Amino acid sequence: MDSYADMYRMMCLIRFYENRMAEVYAEGKSPLFSIAAGPVPGEMHLAAGQEPVAVGVIRHLRRDDVVTAPHRPHHFAIAKGIDLRRMTAEIFGRTAGLSHGKGGHMHLFDPAVHFSCSGIVGAGFPPAVGAAFAFRRQHRDSVAVAFAGEGAANQGTFHESLNLAALWKAPVIFVIEDNHYAISVPKEQSTAIANNSDRAQAYGIPGVFVRGNDVLAVSEAASEAVARARAGKGPTLLEIETTRFYGHFQGDAETYLGAEEKEKWRQSDPIPQFRDYLLAHHLLTPDDDAAIQTEVAELVEDAIAYARQSPEPQPADALTDVFAPSLGGK
Amino acid sequence: MAVMSYLEAIRETLRQEMRHDQRIIIYGEDVGVRGGVFRVTEGLQKEFGEDRVIDSPLAEAAIIGTAIGAAVNGLRPVPEIQFADFIFPAFNQIVQEAARIRYRSNGEFGVPLVIRAPFGGGVHGALYHSQSVEAFFAHVPGLKVVIPSTPYDAKGLLAAAIQDEDPVLYFEHKAAYRSIKGEVPEERYIIPIGKADLKRPGKDLSIITYGLMVSYAQKAAETLEKEGISVEILDLRSIRPLDVEMILETAKRTGKVLIVHEDNLTGGIGGEVSALIAEHALFDLDAPIMRLAGPDVPAMPYSPPLEHAFMVTSDKITEAARKLAKF
């Protein structure tokens, strides 16, 4: 399992990536905003501020454990160990991308680390339960984690999946990322109870709400949930309070959000807080921190440079991989 | 060779394939202890255990969604949707996840999944137990859709679907389950998906159809033969992909085409078949293409006279074909 300094490094890598992606995304998109202009020709949902959710949970996972993620997937993908170069090339829509430019940033996948995501809110819950079911049937101790936002917890698939996972004692962990807003609608205006984690009771499984966007608290809750799943004791529902530093998408004017609220979020940035904690406990030195900042910047710049030089796909590439290559006359 | 019903052929194929491949699992509503409401899976839980033949909750999105996750991770799920009419809660999982995963992963993830569902009317099922839903799915690239018309085809197409690396929807006409019987070989075999079957050669006109309507068309052809009208019948067997070659061959050979399906007329497979013929064989035709299909009403009505009015029958096919022959 990663050390605290490794967790900090991962959070910094995600943050640097998201901040740089915000800059790269803006290239060519001003003065007139056009979604197709610049090197990233599509939508962009950034996860800066939400690093504790990804890092706190995924540090307990192995390479063979499955993660399904939603439309805001970068932090999960990076924490799961996805190839950063190919991920970036995919976001740029280039041939070196994970799906050769067919997917874009909301549809990242990497079979090597068992990571996938979907652009449909709530769609990832049932496949995660299915993966967990397959592991049990194959007598493997792998687990599956379905990440989704608090808005997704109002989808029918969420409830159907919790019921089925509880019934089957499937090795799956449901992680709800509560960043307070489903695009513009605050949680209290969409959800009948304060904490989605309480909904676990309805399915007879543990439900834990983790406050404060605190990576160590997340890690503690996830540690228990993953151990429980791996031991064959069934699913857990975690809901993790977090904050979204950027808008729902890049270009979101965030008219629904007061400047004060946003400023409060920025003031409680989980990364400096964790750094101060590590420094105070002598788990990190200022020199370590400087080295980490240099290293993550190099990794991200390398990935961006790699993406920029990758060629664009050919039109004919749009027609490939609809079905498996014909095998034995099937 | 054993004579089996359409339903028995499906059950025995499930049994044979499950014996052959431990990765195959079946689940769905009432498929275990009861063996399905139509008893297609009867006895399978007893033979293969509760781990492989599983009674699921009434939650179609979860049934199909979990099957997708299991398929991507090494199993070969064959979930049953109890009635095709109940498939719509799972529409998102089928159309946006199952159909798309290979494409968006460059072929690195596949979804070897077979969704079985009884469909069709004429059995007094009324609004929500009678629908034909195949056209919704045939529209979607990334899905294969097969509809057998005989016990022999039911076996070969189901085995092909189970062995396929991609998602296949396998629709079974519930009126065919016990009414259609035929010889089925003991050994394993497949019928390649995408291959139509020339059921009956003829000279004057071609009926292109699938599923239960094949037997209705055969009956119509026998009647017409006595009137001196020679009818060719092409059973599509797969409606996605279509066997374009055989469709064009029969159209060119007889020059007159009647397309028959129970599904609603507008947006049904008949439109696609018709377009293919118009694009590639227009000048070989001796008459406008004719379609006979379920009427454009939102569902199959309940009362017998109303249901009969909806259903395509042998008599309706005979009448339409007679008219076309005279053109």
XYZ file of C-alpha atoms in Angstrom:
657
model
C 0.000 0.000 0.000
C 1.174 3.505 -0.787
C 2.801 5.603 1.909
C 1.290 8.928 2.921
C 3.941 10.691 0.861
C 2.887 8.599 -2.152
C -0.725 9.634 -1.567
C 0.353 13.251 -1.441
C 2.348 12.812 -4.631
C -0.691 11.295 -6.378
C -2.925 14.161 -5.248
C -0.373 16.659 -6.569
C -0.138 14.803 -9.875
C -3.917 14.933 -10.304
C -4.078 18.595 -9.350
C -1.255 19.606 -11.645
C -2.857 17.608 -14.446
C -6.248 19.252 -13.979
C -4.813 22.752 -13.715
C -2.735 22.259 -16.848
C -5.712 20.722 -18.633
C -7.746 23.832 -17.798
C -5.029 25.931 -19.481
C -4.628 23.659 -22.473
C -8.390 23.459 -22.866
C -8.605 27.248 -23.090
C -6.119 27.368 -25.982
C -7.884 28.597 -29.097
C -11.189 29.034 -27.273
C -11.028 32.792 -26.786
C -12.129 35.476 -27.340
C -15.077 33.503 -28.705
C -15.781 30.234 -26.873
C -16.037 27.340 -29.292
C -16.097 23.825 -27.944
C -14.377 22.441 -31.047
C -11.513 24.959 -31.147
C -8.021 24.381 -29.782
C -6.208 21.152 -28.985
C -9.062 19.659 -26.905
C -12.073 19.615 -29.214
C -14.877 18.680 -26.813
C -16.316 18.960 -23.344
C -14.151 19.029 -20.245
C -15.154 18.170 -16.661
C -12.263 18.710 -14.267
C -11.897 17.118 -10.847
C -9.521 19.502 -9.037
C -10.569 19.561 -5.377
C -11.876 15.991 -5.498
C -8.497 14.280 -5.251
C -9.112 12.821 -1.758
C -11.952 10.645 -3.098
C -9.870 8.992 -5.796
C -6.626 8.709 -3.869
C -8.162 7.683 -0.541
C -10.115 4.829 -2.102
C -7.897 3.617 -4.924
C -4.782 3.282 -2.747
C -6.475 0.172 -1.357
C -6.997 -1.366 -4.770
C -4.824 -3.673 -6.812
C -4.211 -3.527 -10.513
C -6.694 -6.376 -11.126
C -9.511 -4.641 -9.223
C -12.123 -3.031 -11.437
C -13.057 0.661 -11.337
C -16.045 2.158 -13.142
C -16.137 5.944 -13.128
C -18.473 8.705 -14.280
C -18.151 11.621 -16.687
C -15.629 13.442 -14.440
C -13.015 10.710 -14.488
C -9.446 12.076 -14.564
C -8.671 11.760 -10.870
C -9.916 8.169 -10.770
C -8.080 7.242 -13.958
C -4.782 8.721 -12.799
C -5.052 7.179 -9.326
C -5.817 3.770 -10.888
C -2.569 4.048 -12.839
C -3.900 4.624 -16.338
C -1.250 5.406 -18.970
C -1.010 9.192 -18.668
C 0.351 9.713 -22.163
C -2.365 7.689 -23.871
C -5.037 9.229 -21.645
C -3.920 12.712 -22.671
C -3.735 11.755 -26.333
C -7.299 10.471 -26.034
C -8.450 13.770 -24.553
C -6.798 15.473 -27.526
C -8.642 13.089 -29.885
C -5.435 11.644 -31.340
C -4.544 8.201 -32.691
C -2.190 7.465 -29.803
C -5.158 7.839 -27.439
C -6.591 4.990 -25.416
C -9.417 4.553 -27.916
C -7.611 6.157 -30.856
C -9.694 9.293 -30.470
C -13.108 7.637 -30.479
C -13.840 8.336 -26.817
C -12.512 11.621 -25.506
C -12.193 12.646 -21.893
C -15.510 11.262 -20.579
C -14.974 7.792 -21.993
C -11.521 6.756 -20.860
C -10.742 3.097 -20.498
C -7.647 1.032 -19.943
C -7.917 -2.768 -19.824
C -4.372 -2.937 -18.406
C -5.584 -1.378 -15.140
C -9.242 -2.465 -15.424
C -10.549 1.056 -15.663
C -13.557 2.324 -17.600
C -16.090 5.117 -17.414
C -19.357 6.168 -19.006
C -20.895 9.478 -19.965
C -24.317 8.355 -18.726
C -25.017 9.238 -15.108
C -25.586 6.090 -13.065
C -24.677 3.694 -15.870
C -21.557 2.364 -14.166
C -23.230 0.806 -11.116
C -24.629 -2.392 -12.687
C -21.482 -3.295 -14.653
C -19.418 -2.944 -11.452
C -21.760 -5.360 -9.676
C -21.483 -7.683 -12.663
C -17.681 -7.557 -12.525
C -17.822 -8.355 -8.812
C -20.173 -11.233 -9.515
C -17.744 -12.592 -12.124
C -14.841 -12.433 -9.631
C -16.792 -14.422 -7.084
C -17.784 -17.023 -9.639
C -14.155 -17.290 -10.785
C -13.012 -17.701 -7.149
C -10.828 -14.610 -7.389
C -10.494 -12.098 -4.561
C -10.593 -9.045 -6.830
C -13.114 -6.325 -6.029
C -14.978 -3.707 -8.055
C -15.510 -0.051 -7.191
C -18.245 2.047 -8.773
C -17.643 5.784 -8.410
C -20.414 8.273 -9.164
C -21.568 11.719 -8.155
C -24.306 12.418 -5.625
C -26.658 13.225 -8.506
C -26.330 9.626 -9.721
C -27.681 8.290 -6.430
C -31.156 9.274 -7.579
C -30.981 7.003 -10.612
C -32.832 3.704 -10.546
C -29.637 1.829 -11.419
C -28.121 2.946 -8.101
C -30.897 1.338 -6.092
C -31.183 -1.741 -8.278
C -27.449 -2.286 -8.001
C -27.305 -1.848 -4.228
C -30.087 -4.356 -3.801
C -28.521 -6.895 -6.132
C -25.027 -6.467 -4.699
C -26.345 -6.876 -1.157
C -28.363 -9.912 -2.173
C -25.377 -11.530 -3.878
C -22.856 -10.338 -1.272
C -20.896 -9.114 -4.281
C -17.372 -7.766 -3.657
C -18.194 -4.230 -4.719
C -17.844 -0.805 -3.121
C -20.169 2.010 -4.149
C -18.535 5.404 -3.722
C -20.694 8.503 -3.995
C -18.726 11.667 -4.521
C -20.785 14.438 -2.967
C -19.561 17.670 -4.480
C -22.853 19.343 -3.502
C -24.089 20.097 -6.999
C -25.500 17.995 -9.841
C -24.448 20.511 -12.495
C -26.437 23.419 -11.005
C -28.922 21.756 -8.674
C -27.851 21.529 -5.033
C -28.174 18.177 -3.307
C -30.866 19.372 -0.907
C -33.084 20.215 -3.866
C -32.714 16.830 -5.534
C -32.313 14.323 -2.734
C -34.909 13.546 -0.088
C -32.419 12.772 2.663
C -29.231 14.546 3.728
C -26.861 11.653 3.247
C -27.043 9.069 0.503
C -24.958 6.801 2.714
C -28.060 6.370 4.911
C -29.717 4.662 1.954
C -27.431 1.695 2.641
C -29.656 0.777 5.570
C -32.482 0.065 3.167
C -30.349 -2.657 1.602
C -28.885 -4.023 4.824
C -25.295 -3.023 4.062
C -22.896 -0.630 5.811
C -23.122 2.996 4.758
C -20.513 5.547 5.777
C -20.506 9.313 5.260
C -17.015 10.826 5.227
C -16.892 14.530 5.984
C -14.339 17.176 5.285
C -12.724 16.125 1.990
C -9.982 14.562 4.083
C -7.898 11.944 2.308
C -6.954 10.102 5.502
C -10.577 9.819 6.601
C -11.507 8.579 3.133
C -8.681 6.079 3.229
C -9.771 4.753 6.593
C -13.363 4.219 5.465
C -12.260 2.692 2.160
C -9.785 0.387 3.868
C -12.587 -1.243 5.813
C -14.935 -1.383 2.814
C -12.327 -2.972 0.528
C -11.256 -5.477 3.175
C -14.870 -6.405 3.762
C -15.486 -6.928 0.035
C -12.287 -8.912 -0.433
C -13.172 -11.147 2.496
C -16.465 -12.049 0.822
C -18.607 -10.121 3.286
C -20.364 -8.053 0.661
C -20.745 -4.463 -0.479
C -20.366 -1.130 1.296
C -21.710 2.276 0.361
C -19.423 5.242 1.003
C -20.412 8.842 0.478
C -17.563 11.301 0.496
C -18.001 15.011 0.929
C -15.800 16.886 -1.480
C -15.576 20.100 -3.471
C -15.361 20.929 -7.145
C -12.894 23.744 -7.790
C -13.790 24.254 -11.435
C -17.302 24.472 -12.894
C -19.337 21.472 -13.905
C -17.670 21.835 -17.278
C -15.039 24.231 -18.538
C -17.032 27.251 -19.679
C -19.664 26.860 -16.922
C -20.450 30.388 -15.672
C -21.562 28.876 -12.332
C -24.405 31.342 -11.941
C -25.947 28.973 -9.399
C -23.031 29.313 -7.038
C -22.195 32.208 -4.727
C -18.653 33.583 -4.862
C -18.427 33.143 -1.102
C -19.177 29.439 -1.264
C -16.562 28.933 -3.936
C -14.001 30.899 -1.960
C -14.737 28.796 1.115
C -14.009 25.654 -0.905
C -10.748 27.057 -2.175
C -9.765 27.998 1.388
C -10.237 24.416 2.498
C -8.104 22.956 -0.288
C -7.304 19.371 0.722
C -3.810 19.359 -0.760
C -2.122 22.119 1.337
C -3.927 20.739 4.363
C -2.494 17.293 3.788
C 0.960 18.737 3.066
C 0.916 20.664 6.353
C -0.102 17.512 8.163
C 2.737 15.531 6.596
C 5.291 18.255 7.304
C 4.142 18.575 10.912
C 4.440 14.813 11.393
C 7.809 14.615 9.632
C 6.396 12.356 6.947
C 7.507 14.775 4.268
C 10.254 17.391 4.082
C 10.120 20.656 2.123
C 12.766 19.134 -0.153
C 10.573 16.084 -0.766
C 7.725 18.395 -1.608
C 9.825 20.370 -4.072
C 10.989 17.147 -5.717
C 7.383 15.948 -6.004
C 6.288 19.208 -7.615
C 9.088 18.945 -10.165
C 8.371 15.310 -10.900
C 4.603 15.677 -11.411
C 5.122 18.719 -13.631
C 7.507 16.710 -15.791
C 5.087 13.809 -16.051
C 2.198 16.032 -17.055
C 4.198 18.107 -19.539
C 5.558 14.914 -21.064
C 2.013 13.557 -21.484
C 0.799 16.802 -23.058
C 3.781 16.937 -25.423
C 3.157 13.304 -26.354
C -0.493 14.074 -27.114
C 0.326 17.154 -29.175
C 2.683 15.257 -31.474
C 0.372 12.296 -32.003
C -1.361 12.381 -35.398
C -5.079 12.866 -35.787
C -7.056 9.779 -36.786
C -8.015 9.096 -40.384
C -11.725 9.263 -41.319
C -11.734 5.514 -42.058
C -10.794 4.851 -38.421
C -14.363 5.845 -37.499
C -15.587 2.589 -39.028
C -13.420 0.086 -37.148
C -14.065 -2.108 -34.094
C -17.826 -2.353 -34.297
C -17.610 -6.132 -33.848
C -14.902 -8.627 -33.017
C -12.868 -9.879 -35.965
C -14.593 -12.934 -37.384
C -13.466 -16.068 -35.577
C -14.040 -19.493 -37.073
C -16.988 -18.547 -39.235
C -19.033 -17.035 -36.435
C -33.136 -37.255 -35.312
C -35.216 -36.036 -32.393
C -38.337 -33.997 -33.045
C -38.538 -31.053 -30.668
C -40.633 -27.991 -30.111
C -39.102 -24.577 -30.657
C -39.033 -24.136 -26.868
C -37.356 -27.505 -26.256
C -34.726 -26.710 -28.848
C -33.850 -23.528 -26.981
C -33.704 -25.310 -23.626
C -31.597 -28.196 -24.925
C -29.188 -25.779 -26.597
C -28.773 -23.872 -23.347
C -28.108 -27.181 -21.602
C -25.630 -28.362 -24.237
C -23.724 -25.092 -24.359
C -23.646 -24.827 -20.548
C -22.197 -28.317 -20.292
C -19.585 -27.343 -22.814
C -18.612 -23.957 -21.360
C -18.458 -23.360 -17.608
C -18.420 -19.602 -18.134
C -22.054 -19.545 -19.244
C -24.519 -18.359 -16.628
C -28.242 -17.737 -16.898
C -30.196 -15.270 -14.886
C -33.429 -13.412 -14.986
C -36.830 -13.211 -13.418
C -38.140 -16.658 -12.384
C -35.628 -18.563 -14.513
C -34.353 -20.715 -11.631
C -36.737 -22.716 -9.473
C -39.684 -22.189 -11.779
C -37.679 -22.479 -14.972
C -39.079 -19.290 -16.463
C -42.689 -18.269 -16.963
C -42.674 -20.134 -20.265
C -40.488 -22.899 -18.735
C -37.694 -22.459 -21.248
C -35.069 -22.896 -18.519
C -36.916 -25.663 -16.677
C -34.556 -28.150 -15.060
C -31.426 -26.117 -15.757
C -30.994 -24.883 -12.196
C -31.312 -28.464 -10.982
C -28.534 -29.568 -13.312
C -26.194 -26.562 -13.091
C -26.930 -25.238 -9.613
C -27.973 -21.916 -8.159
C -24.601 -20.401 -9.028
C -25.185 -20.733 -12.749
C -28.965 -20.427 -13.087
C -30.019 -17.535 -10.917
C -33.359 -16.008 -10.023
C -32.862 -12.252 -10.203
C -34.835 -9.337 -8.765
C -37.336 -7.542 -11.003
C -34.834 -4.984 -12.199
C -34.049 -5.149 -15.885
C -31.425 -2.388 -15.971
C -29.540 -4.245 -13.237
C -29.990 -7.636 -14.914
C -28.484 -6.435 -18.169
C -26.008 -4.017 -16.588
C -24.547 -6.686 -14.342
C -24.448 -9.087 -17.272
C -22.339 -6.543 -19.134
C -19.906 -6.258 -16.231
C -19.710 -10.037 -15.913
C -19.210 -10.461 -19.673
C -16.380 -7.938 -19.793
C -14.738 -9.808 -16.924
C -14.726 -13.321 -18.296
C -18.201 -14.849 -17.987
C -20.680 -15.591 -20.812
C -24.006 -14.415 -19.392
C -27.255 -15.389 -21.097
C -29.812 -13.302 -19.217
C -33.493 -13.672 -19.941
C -35.859 -10.744 -20.145
C -39.169 -12.314 -19.193
C -41.145 -10.566 -21.933
C -39.561 -8.451 -24.647
C -41.958 -5.709 -23.538
C -39.983 -5.501 -20.251
C -36.660 -4.761 -21.936
C -36.986 -0.986 -21.987
C -35.671 -0.254 -18.472
C -32.468 -1.911 -19.753
C -32.432 0.017 -23.032
C -29.699 2.364 -21.855
C -27.438 -0.472 -20.742
C -27.934 -2.365 -24.010
C -27.701 0.513 -26.447
C -25.223 2.794 -24.736
C -23.005 0.338 -22.895
C -23.144 -3.166 -24.416
C -23.256 -1.982 -28.022
C -20.561 0.623 -27.576
C -17.896 -0.940 -25.397
C -15.967 -2.660 -28.183
C -16.015 0.428 -30.396
C -14.882 2.841 -27.724
C -12.184 0.490 -26.472
C -10.683 -0.233 -29.886
C -11.748 -3.820 -29.627
C -9.909 -4.338 -26.338
C -13.063 -4.923 -24.264
C -15.805 -7.148 -25.677
C -19.237 -7.954 -24.320
C -20.044 -11.620 -25.081
C -23.639 -11.406 -23.952
C -26.848 -13.026 -25.221
C -30.134 -11.457 -24.189
C -33.025 -13.878 -24.676
C -36.538 -12.508 -24.732
C -39.914 -13.896 -25.796
C -41.763 -11.472 -28.031
C -44.793 -11.227 -30.281
C -48.525 -11.432 -30.078
C -51.471 -13.553 -30.940
C -51.455 -15.047 -27.445
C -53.883 -12.635 -25.746
C -51.084 -10.905 -23.894
C -52.440 -7.449 -24.696
C -50.559 -4.179 -24.448
C -47.471 -5.206 -22.451
C -46.973 -8.885 -23.236
C -47.197 -8.920 -27.020
C -44.825 -6.424 -28.521
C -42.238 -6.868 -31.220
C -39.203 -4.811 -30.203
C -36.565 -5.955 -32.670
C -36.443 -2.807 -34.780
C -35.334 -0.678 -31.815
C -32.241 -2.825 -31.447
C -31.635 -3.590 -35.127
C -31.092 0.148 -35.506
C -28.044 0.043 -33.255
C -24.591 -0.697 -34.696
C -22.721 -2.934 -32.273
C -25.706 -5.194 -31.618
C -26.707 -8.346 -33.465
C -30.353 -9.359 -33.562
C -31.531 -12.857 -34.453
C -35.033 -14.350 -34.599
C -35.336 -18.068 -35.323
C -38.332 -19.514 -37.119
C -37.785 -23.256 -36.553
C -36.426 -25.521 -33.807
C -33.398 -26.300 -36.014
C -32.622 -22.606 -36.406
C -33.422 -21.931 -32.747
C -30.573 -24.258 -31.804
C -28.048 -23.133 -34.392
C -28.665 -19.428 -33.878
C -28.596 -19.681 -30.085
C -25.314 -21.597 -30.145
C -23.867 -19.019 -32.553
C -25.077 -16.197 -30.316
C -23.546 -17.755 -27.200
C -20.231 -18.343 -28.964
C -20.192 -14.822 -30.406
C -17.775 -12.299 -28.895
C -20.312 -9.457 -29.134
C -23.772 -8.748 -27.711
C -26.619 -10.582 -29.412
C -30.347 -10.132 -28.859
C -32.151 -13.419 -29.371
C -35.891 -12.957 -29.733
C -38.170 -15.980 -29.434
C -41.751 -15.815 -30.656
C -43.886 -17.021 -27.800
C -46.603 -18.307 -30.139
C -43.923 -20.510 -31.738
C -42.741 -22.059 -28.445
C -45.046 -25.065 -28.526
C -46.809 -24.768 -31.869
C -43.712 -25.198 -34.043
C -41.935 -28.543 -33.994
C -39.161 -29.972 -36.092
C -36.127 -32.188 -36.282
C -33.080 -31.087 -34.326
C -29.725 -32.881 -34.544
C -28.167 -34.050 -31.299
C -24.680 -32.709 -32.037
C -23.540 -29.125 -31.528
C -23.742 -26.880 -34.582
C -24.132 -23.207 -35.334
C -25.997 -21.204 -37.922
C -23.826 -18.210 -38.792
C -25.421 -14.934 -37.734
C -26.212 -12.856 -40.806
C -27.137 -15.766 -43.076
C -30.687 -15.925 -44.396
C -32.369 -19.162 -45.417
C -34.221 -19.783 -48.679
C -37.181 -21.694 -47.280
C -38.963 -22.323 -50.527
C -38.016 -21.623 -54.119
C -40.607 -19.945 -56.316
C -40.985 -18.022 -59.570
C -43.731 -15.418 -59.296
C -42.923 -13.471 -56.153
C -40.720 -13.437 -53.051
C -41.901 -13.181 -49.474
C -39.132 -11.894 -47.226
C -39.900 -12.428 -43.562
C -38.665 -13.865 -40.237
C -39.776 -15.538 -37.031
C -43.310 -16.848 -36.654
C -44.298 -15.215 -39.935
C -42.168 -17.733 -41.834
C -44.592 -20.546 -41.033
C -47.545 -18.290 -41.828
C -45.957 -17.440 -45.179
C -45.372 -21.123 -45.892
C -49.043 -21.826 -45.327
C -49.954 -18.930 -47.616
C -47.575 -20.249 -50.283
C -49.268 -23.655 -50.217
C -52.663 -22.047 -50.737
C -51.368 -19.916 -53.579
C -49.655 -22.847 -55.236
C -53.093 -24.375 -55.785
C -54.039 -21.164 -57.600
C -50.978 -21.464 -59.789
C -48.968 -18.760 -58.014
C -45.406 -19.827 -57.232
C -44.072 -18.170 -54.085
C -40.446 -17.998 -52.953
C -39.819 -17.511 -49.212
C -36.695 -16.024 -47.686
C -36.316 -16.367 -43.913
C -34.001 -13.585 -42.783
C -33.080 -15.368 -39.487
C -30.816 -12.397 -38.596
C -32.293 -8.956 -38.873
C -28.996 -7.325 -37.917
C -26.845 -7.937 -39.824
C -29.131 -8.567 -42.789
C -28.104 -11.008 -45.516
C -28.062 -8.367 -48.230
C -26.851 -10.785 -50.881
C -29.730 -13.222 -50.496
C -32.273 -10.408 -50.240
C -31.108 -8.984 -53.554
C -30.899 -12.425 -55.186
C -34.490 -13.322 -54.420
C -35.727 -9.854 -55.426
C -33.922 -10.110 -58.760
C -35.052 -13.695 -59.330
C -38.805 -13.148 -58.988
C -39.040 -9.394 -59.569
C -41.812 -9.017 -56.994
C -41.254 -8.621 -53.278
C -43.626 -8.827 -50.332
C -42.001 -8.062 -46.981
C -43.862 -9.392 -43.952
C -43.415 -8.713 -40.256
C -45.571 -8.538 -37.172
C -43.728 -5.471 -35.857
C -45.329 -2.116 -36.663
C -45.047 -0.973 -40.253
C -43.319 2.366 -39.821
C -39.649 2.069 -38.955
C -39.830 -1.722 -39.043
C -37.237 -3.941 -40.720
C -39.371 -3.927 -43.863
C -38.330 -0.344 -44.516
C -34.646 -1.267 -44.452
C -35.108 -4.354 -46.653
C -37.167 -2.295 -49.038
C -34.517 0.415 -49.214
C -31.799 -2.138 -49.963
C -33.813 -3.568 -52.849
C -34.656 -0.107 -54.155
C -31.004 0.916 -54.043
C -29.538 -2.193 -55.618
C -32.241 -4.009 -57.608
C -34.827 -1.427 -58.644
C -34.578 -2.177 -62.344
C -35.035 -5.892 -61.752
C -38.450 -5.322 -60.213
C -41.737 -5.907 -61.996
C -43.908 -4.352 -59.303
C -43.586 -1.878 -56.447
C -42.262 -3.422 -53.238
C -45.116 -4.330 -50.919
C -45.045 -4.421 -47.121
C -47.443 -6.254 -44.833
C -46.914 -5.489 -41.166
C -48.563 -4.736 -37.854
C -50.539 -1.490 -37.977
C -49.118 1.732 -36.563
C -50.925 1.659 -33.226
C -49.005 1.988 -29.943
C -49.464 -1.600 -28.777
C -51.272 -4.849 -29.415
C -54.878 -4.470 -28.245
C -56.565 -6.937 -25.906
C -59.969 -8.038 -27.167
C -59.698 -10.987 -29.612
C -61.225 -9.165 -32.612
C -58.843 -6.270 -32.004
C -55.857 -8.534 -31.556
C -56.762 -10.379 -34.715
C -57.005 -7.079 -36.537
C -53.448 -6.293 -35.443
C -51.864 -9.663 -36.164
C -50.480 -10.614 -39.515
C -52.056 -13.971 -40.454
C -51.681 -16.537 -43.210
C -54.873 -15.240 -44.771
C -53.602 -11.676 -44.810
C -50.333 -12.841 -46.357
C -52.228 -14.890 -48.963
C -54.343 -11.906 -49.899
C -51.407 -9.525 -50.167
C -49.366 -12.006 -52.202
C -52.272 -12.673 -54.546
C -52.610 -8.971 -55.165
C -48.889 -8.614 -55.822
C -48.858 -11.603 -58.180
C -51.597 -9.978 -60.265
C -49.774 -6.662 -60.593
